[in-house]
PDB file of N, CA and C in Angstrom:
ATOM      1  N   MET A   1     -18.137 -33.106  25.505  1.00 49.00           N
ATOM      2  CA  MET A   1     -18.165 -32.184  26.616  1.00 49.00           C
ATOM      3  C   MET A   1     -18.624 -30.797  26.140  1.00 49.00           C
ATOM      4  N   SER A   2     -19.058 -29.999  27.080  1.00 61.00           N
ATOM      5  CA  SER A   2     -19.546 -28.668  26.737  1.00 61.00           C
ATOM      6  C   SER A   2     -18.448 -27.631  26.954  1.00 61.00           C
ATOM      7  N   ALA A   3     -18.761 -26.396  26.566  1.00 78.00           N
ATOM      8  CA  ALA A   3     -17.816 -25.297  26.790  1.00 78.00           C
ATOM      9  C   ALA A   3     -17.576 -25.124  28.286  1.00 78.00           C
ATOM     10  N   LEU A   4     -16.538 -24.424  28.624  1.00 88.00           N
ATOM     11  CA  LEU A   4     -16.096 -24.283  30.008  1.00 88.00           C
ATOM     12  C   LEU A   4     -16.337 -22.861  30.499  1.00 88.00           C
ATOM     13  N   THR A   5     -17.019 -22.723  31.626  1.00 90.00           N
ATOM     14  CA  THR A   5     -17.217 -21.402  32.218  1.00 90.00           C
ATOM     15  C   THR A   5     -16.057 -21.099  33.169  1.00 90.00           C
ATOM     16  N   HIS A   6     -15.878 -19.824  33.479  1.00 91.00           N
ATOM     17  CA  HIS A   6     -14.816 -19.431  34.407  1.00 91.00           C
ATOM     18  C   HIS A   6     -15.038 -20.060  35.779  1.00 91.00           C
ATOM     19  N   GLU A   7     -16.286 -20.107  36.222  1.00 93.00           N
ATOM     20  CA  GLU A   7     -16.590 -20.694  37.530  1.00 93.00           C
ATOM     21  C   GLU A   7     -16.223 -22.179  37.570  1.00 93.00           C
ATOM     22  N   GLU A   8     -16.559 -22.922  36.531  1.00 93.00           N
ATOM     23  CA  GLU A   8     -16.210 -24.353  36.467  1.00 93.00           C
ATOM     24  C   GLU A   8     -14.699 -24.529  36.442  1.00 93.00           C
ATOM     25  N   TRP A   9     -14.003 -23.670  35.699  1.00 93.00           N
ATOM     26  CA  TRP A   9     -12.552 -23.736  35.598  1.00 93.00           C
ATOM     27  C   TRP A   9     -11.914 -23.483  36.967  1.00 93.00           C
ATOM     28  N   ALA A  10     -12.381 -22.426  37.678  1.00 94.00           N
ATOM     29  CA  ALA A  10     -11.844 -22.095  38.997  1.00 94.00           C
ATOM     30  C   ALA A  10     -12.149 -23.191  40.015  1.00 94.00           C
ATOM     31  N   ASP A  11     -13.356 -23.758  39.973  1.00 95.00           N
ATOM     32  CA  ASP A  11     -13.715 -24.860  40.875  1.00 95.00           C
ATOM     33  C   ASP A  11     -12.800 -26.056  40.657  1.00 95.00           C
ATOM     34  N   ALA A  12     -12.530 -26.372  39.400  1.00 94.00           N
ATOM     35  CA  ALA A  12     -11.651 -27.503  39.085  1.00 94.00           C
ATOM     36  C   ALA A  12     -10.243 -27.256  39.626  1.00 94.00           C
ATOM     37  N   LEU A  13      -9.733 -26.035  39.478  1.00 91.00           N
ATOM     38  CA  LEU A  13      -8.407 -25.708  40.014  1.00 91.00           C
ATOM     39  C   LEU A  13      -8.352 -25.912  41.523  1.00 91.00           C
ATOM     40  N   ARG A  14      -9.408 -25.475  42.222  1.00 94.00           N
ATOM     41  CA  ARG A  14      -9.444 -25.647  43.682  1.00 94.00           C
ATOM     42  C   ARG A  14      -9.442 -27.128  44.066  1.00 94.00           C
ATOM     43  N   GLU A  15      -9.980 -27.970  43.207  1.00 94.00           N
ATOM     44  CA  GLU A  15     -10.028 -29.413  43.470  1.00 94.00           C
ATOM     45  C   GLU A  15      -8.778 -30.132  42.955  1.00 94.00           C
ATOM     46  N   GLY A  16      -7.838 -29.388  42.360  1.00 91.00           N
ATOM     47  CA  GLY A  16      -6.591 -29.981  41.889  1.00 91.00           C
ATOM     48  C   GLY A  16      -6.629 -30.480  40.457  1.00 91.00           C
ATOM     49  N   ASP A  17      -7.668 -30.130  39.707  1.00 92.00           N
ATOM     50  CA  ASP A  17      -7.763 -30.533  38.303  1.00 92.00           C
ATOM     51  C   ASP A  17      -7.487 -29.336  37.410  1.00 92.00           C
ATOM     52  N   LEU A  18      -6.894 -29.582  36.256  1.00 93.00           N
ATOM     53  CA  LEU A  18      -6.603 -28.523  35.296  1.00 93.00           C
ATOM     54  C   LEU A  18      -7.435 -28.765  34.052  1.00 93.00           C
ATOM     55  N   LEU A  19      -8.370 -27.854  33.797  1.00 95.00           N
ATOM     56  CA  LEU A  19      -9.234 -27.951  32.624  1.00 95.00           C
ATOM     57  C   LEU A  19      -8.910 -26.830  31.655  1.00 95.00           C
ATOM     58  N   GLY A  20      -9.201 -27.057  30.404  1.00 94.00           N
ATOM     59  CA  GLY A  20      -9.043 -26.052  29.373  1.00 94.00           C
ATOM     60  C   GLY A  20     -10.088 -26.282  28.309  1.00 94.00           C
ATOM     61  N   VAL A  21      -9.913 -25.643  27.173  1.00 95.00           N
ATOM     62  CA  VAL A  21     -10.813 -25.837  26.038  1.00 95.00           C
ATOM     63  C   VAL A  21      -9.992 -26.107  24.788  1.00 95.00           C
ATOM     64  N   THR A  22     -10.556 -26.924  23.895  1.00 95.00           N
ATOM     65  CA  THR A  22      -9.933 -27.235  22.618  1.00 95.00           C
ATOM     66  C   THR A  22     -10.889 -26.867  21.504  1.00 95.00           C
ATOM     67  N   CYS A  23     -10.372 -26.211  20.476  1.00 95.00           N
ATOM     68  CA  CYS A  23     -11.172 -25.850  19.308  1.00 95.00           C
ATOM     69  C   CYS A  23     -11.418 -27.108  18.483  1.00 95.00           C
ATOM     70  N   THR A  24     -12.682 -27.379  18.196  1.00 94.00           N
ATOM     71  CA  THR A  24     -13.001 -28.584  17.426  1.00 94.00           C
ATOM     72  C   THR A  24     -12.701 -28.402  15.939  1.00 94.00           C
ATOM     73  N   ASP A  25     -12.478 -27.153  15.497  1.00 96.00           N
ATOM     74  CA  ASP A  25     -12.170 -26.915  14.084  1.00 96.00           C
ATOM     75  C   ASP A  25     -10.677 -27.016  13.782  1.00 96.00           C
ATOM     76  N   CYS A  26      -9.837 -26.318  14.570  1.00 96.00           N
ATOM     77  CA  CYS A  26      -8.397 -26.315  14.253  1.00 96.00           C
ATOM     78  C   CYS A  26      -7.553 -27.118  15.240  1.00 96.00           C
ATOM     79  N   GLY A  27      -8.124 -27.492  16.402  1.00 95.00           N
ATOM     80  CA  GLY A  27      -7.399 -28.312  17.366  1.00 95.00           C
ATOM     81  C   GLY A  27      -6.566 -27.549  18.376  1.00 95.00           C
ATOM     82  N   ARG A  28      -6.552 -26.226  18.320  1.00 95.00           N
ATOM     83  CA  ARG A  28      -5.770 -25.446  19.280  1.00 95.00           C
ATOM     84  C   ARG A  28      -6.367 -25.593  20.677  1.00 95.00           C
ATOM     85  N   THR A  29      -5.508 -25.718  21.688  1.00 94.00           N
ATOM     86  CA  THR A  29      -5.951 -25.901  23.069  1.00 94.00           C
ATOM     87  C   THR A  29      -5.517 -24.710  23.911  1.00 94.00           C
ATOM     88  N   TYR A  30      -6.426 -24.286  24.797  1.00 92.00           N
ATOM     89  CA  TYR A  30      -6.175 -23.165  25.701  1.00 92.00           C
ATOM     90  C   TYR A  30      -6.322 -23.661  27.135  1.00 92.00           C
ATOM     91  N   ALA A  31      -5.497 -23.113  28.045  1.00 90.00           N
ATOM     92  CA  ALA A  31      -5.522 -23.543  29.440  1.00 90.00           C
ATOM     93  C   ALA A  31      -6.503 -22.747  30.286  1.00 90.00           C
ATOM     94  N   THR A  32      -7.218 -21.821  29.685  1.00 88.00           N
ATOM     95  CA  THR A  32      -8.225 -21.034  30.385  1.00 88.00           C
ATOM     96  C   THR A  32      -9.486 -20.991  29.529  1.00 88.00           C
ATOM     97  N   PRO A  33     -10.626 -20.644  30.120  1.00 90.00           N
ATOM     98  CA  PRO A  33     -11.858 -20.580  29.342  1.00 90.00           C
ATOM     99  C   PRO A  33     -11.783 -19.503  28.250  1.00 90.00           C
ATOM    100  N   PHE A  34     -12.189 -19.849  27.063  1.00 86.00           N
ATOM    101  CA  PHE A  34     -12.279 -18.928  25.934  1.00 86.00           C
ATOM    102  C   PHE A  34     -13.630 -19.130  25.278  1.00 86.00           C
ATOM    103  N   LEU A  35     -14.170 -18.100  24.660  1.00 89.00           N
ATOM    104  CA  LEU A  35     -15.421 -18.226  23.911  1.00 89.00           C
ATOM    105  C   LEU A  35     -15.173 -18.361  22.418  1.00 89.00           C
ATOM    106  N   VAL A  36     -14.036 -17.811  21.952  1.00 93.00           N
ATOM    107  CA  VAL A  36     -13.708 -17.828  20.527  1.00 93.00           C
ATOM    108  C   VAL A  36     -12.239 -18.225  20.376  1.00 93.00           C
ATOM    109  N   CYS A  37     -11.958 -19.105  19.445  1.00 93.00           N
ATOM    110  CA  CYS A  37     -10.583 -19.536  19.195  1.00 93.00           C
ATOM    111  C   CYS A  37      -9.779 -18.381  18.597  1.00 93.00           C
ATOM    112  N   ASP A  38      -8.623 -18.071  19.195  1.00 92.00           N
ATOM    113  CA  ASP A  38      -7.754 -17.015  18.682  1.00 92.00           C
ATOM    114  C   ASP A  38      -7.122 -17.405  17.344  1.00 92.00           C
ATOM    115  N   GLU A  39      -6.991 -18.682  17.099  1.00 94.00           N
ATOM    116  CA  GLU A  39      -6.323 -19.169  15.891  1.00 94.00           C
ATOM    117  C   GLU A  39      -7.219 -19.056  14.653  1.00 94.00           C
ATOM    118  N   CYS A  40      -8.458 -19.569  14.752  1.00 95.00           N
ATOM    119  CA  CYS A  40      -9.314 -19.642  13.558  1.00 95.00           C
ATOM    120  C   CYS A  40     -10.636 -18.893  13.688  1.00 95.00           C
ATOM    121  N   GLY A  41     -10.947 -18.384  14.883  1.00 93.00           N
ATOM    122  CA  GLY A  41     -12.178 -17.629  15.074  1.00 93.00           C
ATOM    123  C   GLY A  41     -13.410 -18.474  15.337  1.00 93.00           C
ATOM    124  N   SER A  42     -13.254 -19.770  15.437  1.00 94.00           N
ATOM    125  CA  SER A  42     -14.391 -20.660  15.664  1.00 94.00           C
ATOM    126  C   SER A  42     -14.943 -20.500  17.083  1.00 94.00           C
ATOM    127  N   ARG A  43     -16.230 -20.723  17.210  1.00 93.00           N
ATOM    128  CA  ARG A  43     -16.875 -20.733  18.535  1.00 93.00           C
ATOM    129  C   ARG A  43     -17.143 -22.166  18.993  1.00 93.00           C
ATOM    130  N   ASP A  44     -16.682 -23.131  18.222  1.00 94.00           N
ATOM    131  CA  ASP A  44     -16.879 -24.542  18.558  1.00 94.00           C
ATOM    132  C   ASP A  44     -15.728 -25.026  19.432  1.00 94.00           C
ATOM    133  N   LEU A  45     -15.834 -24.724  20.724  1.00 94.00           N
ATOM    134  CA  LEU A  45     -14.810 -25.111  21.695  1.00 94.00           C
ATOM    135  C   LEU A  45     -15.406 -26.115  22.664  1.00 94.00           C
ATOM    136  N   GLU A  46     -14.612 -27.092  23.038  1.00 93.00           N
ATOM    137  CA  GLU A  46     -15.099 -28.070  24.015  1.00 93.00           C
ATOM    138  C   GLU A  46     -14.117 -28.188  25.168  1.00 93.00           C
ATOM    139  N   ARG A  47     -14.671 -28.521  26.318  1.00 93.00           N
ATOM    140  CA  ARG A  47     -13.899 -28.705  27.544  1.00 93.00           C
ATOM    141  C   ARG A  47     -12.944 -29.887  27.366  1.00 93.00           C
ATOM    142  N   THR A  48     -11.742 -29.725  27.916  1.00 93.00           N
ATOM    143  CA  THR A  48     -10.762 -30.800  27.840  1.00 93.00           C
ATOM    144  C   THR A  48      -9.932 -30.836  29.116  1.00 93.00           C
ATOM    145  N   ALA A  49      -9.580 -32.019  29.560  1.00 94.00           N
ATOM    146  CA  ALA A  49      -8.697 -32.174  30.717  1.00 94.00           C
ATOM    147  C   ALA A  49      -7.262 -31.985  30.246  1.00 94.00           C
ATOM    148  N   LEU A  50      -6.492 -31.214  30.996  1.00 93.00           N
ATOM    149  CA  LEU A  50      -5.100 -30.942  30.642  1.00 93.00           C
ATOM    150  C   LEU A  50      -4.173 -31.763  31.528  1.00 93.00           C
ATOM    151  N   PRO A  51      -2.977 -32.075  31.041  1.00 91.00           N
ATOM    152  CA  PRO A  51      -2.039 -32.865  31.843  1.00 91.00           C
ATOM    153  C   PRO A  51      -1.606 -32.110  33.095  1.00 91.00           C
ATOM    154  N   ARG A  52      -1.330 -32.848  34.137  1.00 84.00           N
ATOM    155  CA  ARG A  52      -0.909 -32.245  35.401  1.00 84.00           C
ATOM    156  C   ARG A  52       0.605 -32.154  35.517  1.00 84.00           C
ATOM    157  N   GLU A  53       1.319 -32.735  34.574  1.00 88.00           N
ATOM    158  CA  GLU A  53       2.778 -32.692  34.580  1.00 88.00           C
ATOM    159  C   GLU A  53       3.263 -32.132  33.254  1.00 88.00           C
ATOM    160  N   GLY A  54       4.400 -31.458  33.293  1.00 87.00           N
ATOM    161  CA  GLY A  54       4.956 -30.889  32.080  1.00 87.00           C
ATOM    162  C   GLY A  54       6.268 -30.186  32.388  1.00 87.00           C
ATOM    163  N   VAL A  55       6.732 -29.406  31.434  1.00 92.00           N
ATOM    164  CA  VAL A  55       7.985 -28.677  31.562  1.00 92.00           C
ATOM    165  C   VAL A  55       7.672 -27.188  31.597  1.00 92.00           C
ATOM    166  N   VAL A  56       8.267 -26.480  32.559  1.00 85.00           N
ATOM    167  CA  VAL A  56       8.127 -25.030  32.638  1.00 85.00           C
ATOM    168  C   VAL A  56       9.287 -24.424  31.852  1.00 85.00           C
ATOM    169  N   TYR A  57       8.966 -23.635  30.828  1.00 90.00           N
ATOM    170  CA  TYR A  57       9.994 -23.019  29.996  1.00 90.00           C
ATOM    171  C   TYR A  57      10.311 -21.593  30.416  1.00 90.00           C
ATOM    172  N   THR A  58       9.395 -20.943  31.070  1.00 93.00           N
ATOM    173  CA  THR A  58       9.629 -19.573  31.511  1.00 93.00           C
ATOM    174  C   THR A  58       8.759 -19.283  32.721  1.00 93.00           C
ATOM    175  N   GLU A  59       9.118 -18.245  33.453  1.00 91.00           N
ATOM    176  CA  GLU A  59       8.382 -17.860  34.652  1.00 91.00           C
ATOM    177  C   GLU A  59       8.489 -16.351  34.776  1.00 91.00           C
ATOM    178  N   THR A  60       7.442 -15.722  35.241  1.00 93.00           N
ATOM    179  CA  THR A  60       7.414 -14.271  35.438  1.00 93.00           C
ATOM    180  C   THR A  60       7.002 -13.956  36.861  1.00 93.00           C
ATOM    181  N   THR A  61       7.735 -13.057  37.506  1.00 93.00           N
ATOM    182  CA  THR A  61       7.374 -12.588  38.839  1.00 93.00           C
ATOM    183  C   THR A  61       7.024 -11.109  38.739  1.00 93.00           C
ATOM    184  N   VAL A  62       5.863 -10.759  39.226  1.00 92.00           N
ATOM    185  CA  VAL A  62       5.431  -9.369  39.233  1.00 92.00           C
ATOM    186  C   VAL A  62       5.473  -8.871  40.667  1.00 92.00           C
ATOM    187  N   GLN A  63       6.233  -7.824  40.905  1.00 93.00           N
ATOM    188  CA  GLN A  63       6.327  -7.251  42.235  1.00 93.00           C
ATOM    189  C   GLN A  63       5.672  -5.880  42.247  1.00 93.00           C
ATOM    190  N   VAL A  64       4.761  -5.690  43.182  1.00 93.00           N
ATOM    191  CA  VAL A  64       4.035  -4.430  43.288  1.00 93.00           C
ATOM    192  C   VAL A  64       4.304  -3.849  44.670  1.00 93.00           C
ATOM    193  N   PRO A  65       4.785  -2.591  44.735  1.00 92.00           N
ATOM    194  CA  PRO A  65       5.059  -2.004  46.052  1.00 92.00           C
ATOM    195  C   PRO A  65       3.748  -1.752  46.804  1.00 92.00           C
ATOM    196  N   PRO A  66       3.804  -1.778  48.125  1.00 90.00           N
ATOM    197  CA  PRO A  66       2.588  -1.496  48.911  1.00 90.00           C
ATOM    198  C   PRO A  66       2.159  -0.047  48.730  1.00 90.00           C
ATOM    199  N   GLU A  67       0.870   0.179  48.895  1.00 88.00           N
ATOM    200  CA  GLU A  67       0.357   1.541  48.824  1.00 88.00           C
ATOM    201  C   GLU A  67       0.813   2.306  50.051  1.00 88.00           C
ATOM    202  N   GLN A  68       1.130   3.570  49.890  1.00 80.00           N
ATOM    203  CA  GLN A  68       1.589   4.371  51.024  1.00 80.00           C
ATOM    204  C   GLN A  68       0.607   5.441  51.379  1.00 80.00           C
TER     205      GLN A  68
END
């Protein structure tokens, strides 16, 4: 598979699929499009399908007041 663009990633989300990228050098996987692996610096990333089920360990809610 090829690298993943933001547009392809967003289109997949709208269709109910979760895509990410995996570094072919170190194996680290990201749930959003990346151009360079944060772990090893490689640019050899390929598109990968991510599981649709899992465990949520944390959640963050951001509340922003309305403009006045």
